[in-house]
């Protein structure tokens, strides 16, 4: 039996809405910490988790601290600064760094470029749930609902249910593209 994609999206949205009331949120099974708890600093500085202070970006701060810091900047709407920090990484081609670069790039309106970074991230770590959420959101923004739904299906498999935060976020984005 085949369903019209708009019907499938409507049923999916209804299910997600109902499920969000019935099932408490489960922790996401994703690589890296995407919690957004990293402090942001003034432009030209980065947060050093060891000293718990803001330091000049030229300081010897590790990639493992710079990468989540770049994400924190992006989540704070400082997308160009996030990309600047990612440009300083010794190893910029990790799944997490590429995902965050894709996120900041997409938020700057360069959706296709963001998708390219997401796809590189997925190729490095196909089980990284957060990148699949963001990739699906980018597809939803472009109106490519079938590709967004494919990411949603993959997230369900990776999470083991439809209750993880990434599944719920992408389902919402598919239902109302551009509203998030």
CSV table of C-alpha atoms in Angstrom, one decimal:
chain,number,residue,atom,x,y,z
A,1,UNK,CA,0.0,0.0,0.0
A,2,UNK,CA,1.4,3.4,-0.9
A,3,UNK,CA,0.5,6.7,0.8
A,4,UNK,CA,0.8,10.3,-0.4
A,5,UNK,CA,3.8,11.9,1.3
A,6,UNK,CA,1.6,14.7,2.7
A,7,UNK,CA,-0.6,12.1,4.3
A,8,UNK,CA,2.4,10.3,5.8
A,9,UNK,CA,3.7,13.6,7.2
A,10,UNK,CA,0.3,14.4,8.7
A,11,UNK,CA,0.0,11.0,10.3
A,12,UNK,CA,3.6,11.3,11.6
A,13,UNK,CA,2.9,14.7,13.1
A,14,UNK,CA,-0.2,13.4,14.9
A,15,UNK,CA,1.7,10.5,16.3
A,16,UNK,CA,4.6,12.6,17.4
A,17,UNK,CA,2.3,15.1,19.1
A,18,UNK,CA,0.5,12.3,20.9
A,19,UNK,CA,3.7,10.5,21.8
A,20,UNK,CA,5.3,13.7,23.3
A,21,UNK,CA,2.5,13.8,25.9
A,22,UNK,CA,2.6,10.0,26.7
A,23,UNK,CA,6.3,9.2,26.8
A,24,UNK,CA,9.0,11.1,28.7
A,25,UNK,CA,12.0,12.2,26.7
A,26,UNK,CA,14.8,9.7,26.6
A,27,UNK,CA,18.5,10.7,26.4
A,28,UNK,CA,19.7,10.8,22.8
A,29,UNK,CA,22.1,8.1,21.7
A,30,UNK,CA,24.4,10.4,19.8
A,31,UNK,CA,28.1,10.9,19.5
A,32,UNK,CA,29.4,13.9,21.3
A,33,UNK,CA,27.7,16.3,23.7
A,34,UNK,CA,25.2,18.5,21.9
A,35,UNK,CA,23.7,19.8,25.1
A,36,UNK,CA,24.7,23.4,24.4
A,37,UNK,CA,26.0,23.8,28.0
A,38,UNK,CA,29.3,25.3,26.9
A,39,UNK,CA,29.8,29.0,27.9
A,40,UNK,CA,30.3,31.5,25.0
A,41,UNK,CA,33.0,34.2,25.2
A,42,UNK,CA,33.7,37.5,23.5
A,43,UNK,CA,34.6,37.5,19.9
A,44,UNK,CA,38.2,36.4,19.4
A,45,UNK,CA,38.2,34.3,22.6
A,46,UNK,CA,37.3,30.7,23.3
A,47,UNK,CA,36.2,28.9,26.4
A,48,UNK,CA,38.9,26.7,28.0
A,49,UNK,CA,37.2,23.9,29.9
A,50,UNK,CA,40.3,23.2,32.0
A,51,UNK,CA,40.7,26.7,33.4
A,52,UNK,CA,36.9,27.5,33.2
A,53,UNK,CA,37.8,30.9,31.6
A,54,UNK,CA,37.7,32.6,28.3
A,55,UNK,CA,41.2,32.8,26.6
A,56,UNK,CA,42.5,34.1,23.4
A,57,UNK,CA,41.8,31.8,20.5
A,58,UNK,CA,45.5,31.5,19.8
A,59,UNK,CA,46.0,29.7,23.1
A,60,UNK,CA,46.6,26.0,23.2
A,61,UNK,CA,43.0,24.9,23.6
A,62,UNK,CA,42.4,21.4,22.3
A,63,UNK,CA,40.0,20.4,19.4
A,64,UNK,CA,38.0,18.5,22.0
A,65,UNK,CA,37.2,21.8,23.6
A,66,UNK,CA,37.0,24.0,20.5
A,67,UNK,CA,34.5,21.8,18.7
A,68,UNK,CA,31.7,22.0,21.3
A,69,UNK,CA,32.6,25.7,21.8
A,70,UNK,CA,32.0,26.3,18.1
A,71,UNK,CA,28.6,24.6,18.5
A,72,UNK,CA,27.8,26.8,21.5
A,73,UNK,CA,28.5,29.9,19.4
A,74,UNK,CA,26.3,28.6,16.6
A,75,UNK,CA,23.5,27.8,19.0
A,76,UNK,CA,23.9,31.4,20.3
A,77,UNK,CA,23.4,32.7,16.7
A,78,UNK,CA,27.0,33.5,16.2
A,79,UNK,CA,27.4,31.4,13.1
A,80,UNK,CA,30.3,33.2,11.4
A,81,UNK,CA,32.3,33.1,14.6
A,82,UNK,CA,31.5,29.4,15.0
A,83,UNK,CA,32.9,28.8,11.5
A,84,UNK,CA,36.0,30.8,12.4
A,85,UNK,CA,36.6,28.6,15.5
A,86,UNK,CA,36.1,25.5,13.4
A,87,UNK,CA,38.7,26.8,11.0
A,88,UNK,CA,41.3,26.7,13.8
A,89,UNK,CA,40.9,23.0,14.5
A,90,UNK,CA,43.9,20.8,14.0
A,91,UNK,CA,41.6,18.0,12.8
A,92,UNK,CA,38.6,19.8,11.1
A,93,UNK,CA,37.3,16.7,9.4
A,94,UNK,CA,35.7,14.8,12.3
A,95,UNK,CA,32.0,13.9,12.2
A,96,UNK,CA,31.2,16.3,15.0
A,97,UNK,CA,33.2,19.3,13.6
A,98,UNK,CA,31.7,18.7,10.1
A,99,UNK,CA,28.2,18.6,11.6
A,100,UNK,CA,28.7,21.8,13.5
A,101,UNK,CA,30.1,23.5,10.4
A,102,UNK,CA,27.1,22.3,8.4
A,103,UNK,CA,24.8,23.7,11.1
A,104,UNK,CA,26.4,27.1,11.1
A,105,UNK,CA,26.6,27.2,7.3
A,106,UNK,CA,23.0,26.3,6.9
A,107,UNK,CA,21.9,28.9,9.5
A,108,UNK,CA,23.8,31.5,7.4
A,109,UNK,CA,21.4,30.5,4.5
A,110,UNK,CA,23.8,28.4,2.6
A,111,UNK,CA,21.7,25.2,2.8
A,112,UNK,CA,23.3,23.2,0.0
A,113,UNK,CA,26.8,23.9,1.4
A,114,UNK,CA,25.5,22.8,4.8
A,115,UNK,CA,24.1,19.6,3.4
A,116,UNK,CA,27.5,18.8,1.9
A,117,UNK,CA,29.1,19.1,5.3
A,118,UNK,CA,26.4,17.0,6.9
A,119,UNK,CA,26.9,14.3,4.3
A,120,UNK,CA,30.6,14.2,5.0
A,121,UNK,CA,29.8,13.8,8.7
A,122,UNK,CA,27.4,11.0,8.0
A,123,UNK,CA,30.0,9.2,5.9
A,124,UNK,CA,32.4,9.3,8.9
A,125,UNK,CA,29.9,8.3,11.5
A,126,UNK,CA,26.6,6.8,10.1
A,127,UNK,CA,25.3,6.4,13.7
A,128,UNK,CA,25.6,10.0,14.7
A,129,UNK,CA,22.0,10.9,15.3
A,130,UNK,CA,22.4,14.7,15.7
A,131,UNK,CA,23.8,15.1,12.2
A,132,UNK,CA,20.9,13.1,10.7
A,133,UNK,CA,18.5,15.4,12.5
A,134,UNK,CA,20.2,18.5,11.0
A,135,UNK,CA,20.5,16.9,7.6
A,136,UNK,CA,16.8,16.1,7.7
A,137,UNK,CA,16.0,19.7,8.7
A,138,UNK,CA,18.0,21.0,5.8
A,139,UNK,CA,16.1,18.8,3.4
A,140,UNK,CA,12.8,19.9,4.9
A,141,UNK,CA,13.9,23.6,4.4
A,142,UNK,CA,14.5,22.8,0.7
A,143,UNK,CA,11.1,21.0,0.4
A,144,UNK,CA,12.7,17.6,-0.1
A,145,UNK,CA,10.4,15.9,2.3
A,146,UNK,CA,11.2,12.4,1.0
A,147,UNK,CA,14.8,12.9,2.0
A,148,UNK,CA,13.9,14.4,5.3
A,149,UNK,CA,11.6,11.4,6.0
A,150,UNK,CA,14.4,9.0,5.1
A,151,UNK,CA,16.6,10.7,7.8
A,152,UNK,CA,13.7,10.5,10.3
A,153,UNK,CA,13.3,6.7,9.6
A,154,UNK,CA,17.1,6.3,10.2
A,155,UNK,CA,16.9,8.2,13.4
A,156,UNK,CA,14.1,6.0,14.6
A,157,UNK,CA,16.3,2.9,14.0
A,158,UNK,CA,19.3,4.4,15.6
A,159,UNK,CA,17.4,5.6,18.7
A,160,UNK,CA,15.4,2.4,18.9
A,161,UNK,CA,12.2,4.4,19.2
A,162,UNK,CA,10.4,7.6,18.2
A,163,UNK,CA,10.9,9.3,21.5
A,164,UNK,CA,14.5,10.6,21.3
A,165,UNK,CA,14.9,14.3,21.1
A,166,UNK,CA,16.4,14.2,17.6
A,167,UNK,CA,13.4,12.2,16.2
A,168,UNK,CA,10.9,14.6,17.8
A,169,UNK,CA,12.8,17.7,16.6
A,170,UNK,CA,13.1,16.5,13.0
A,171,UNK,CA,9.4,15.3,12.9
A,172,UNK,CA,8.4,18.8,14.0
A,173,UNK,CA,10.7,20.4,11.3
A,174,UNK,CA,9.1,18.2,8.6
A,175,UNK,CA,5.6,19.2,9.8
A,176,UNK,CA,6.4,22.9,9.8
A,177,UNK,CA,9.6,23.7,7.8
A,178,UNK,CA,11.3,26.9,8.7
A,179,UNK,CA,9.4,27.4,11.9
A,180,UNK,CA,12.3,26.3,14.1
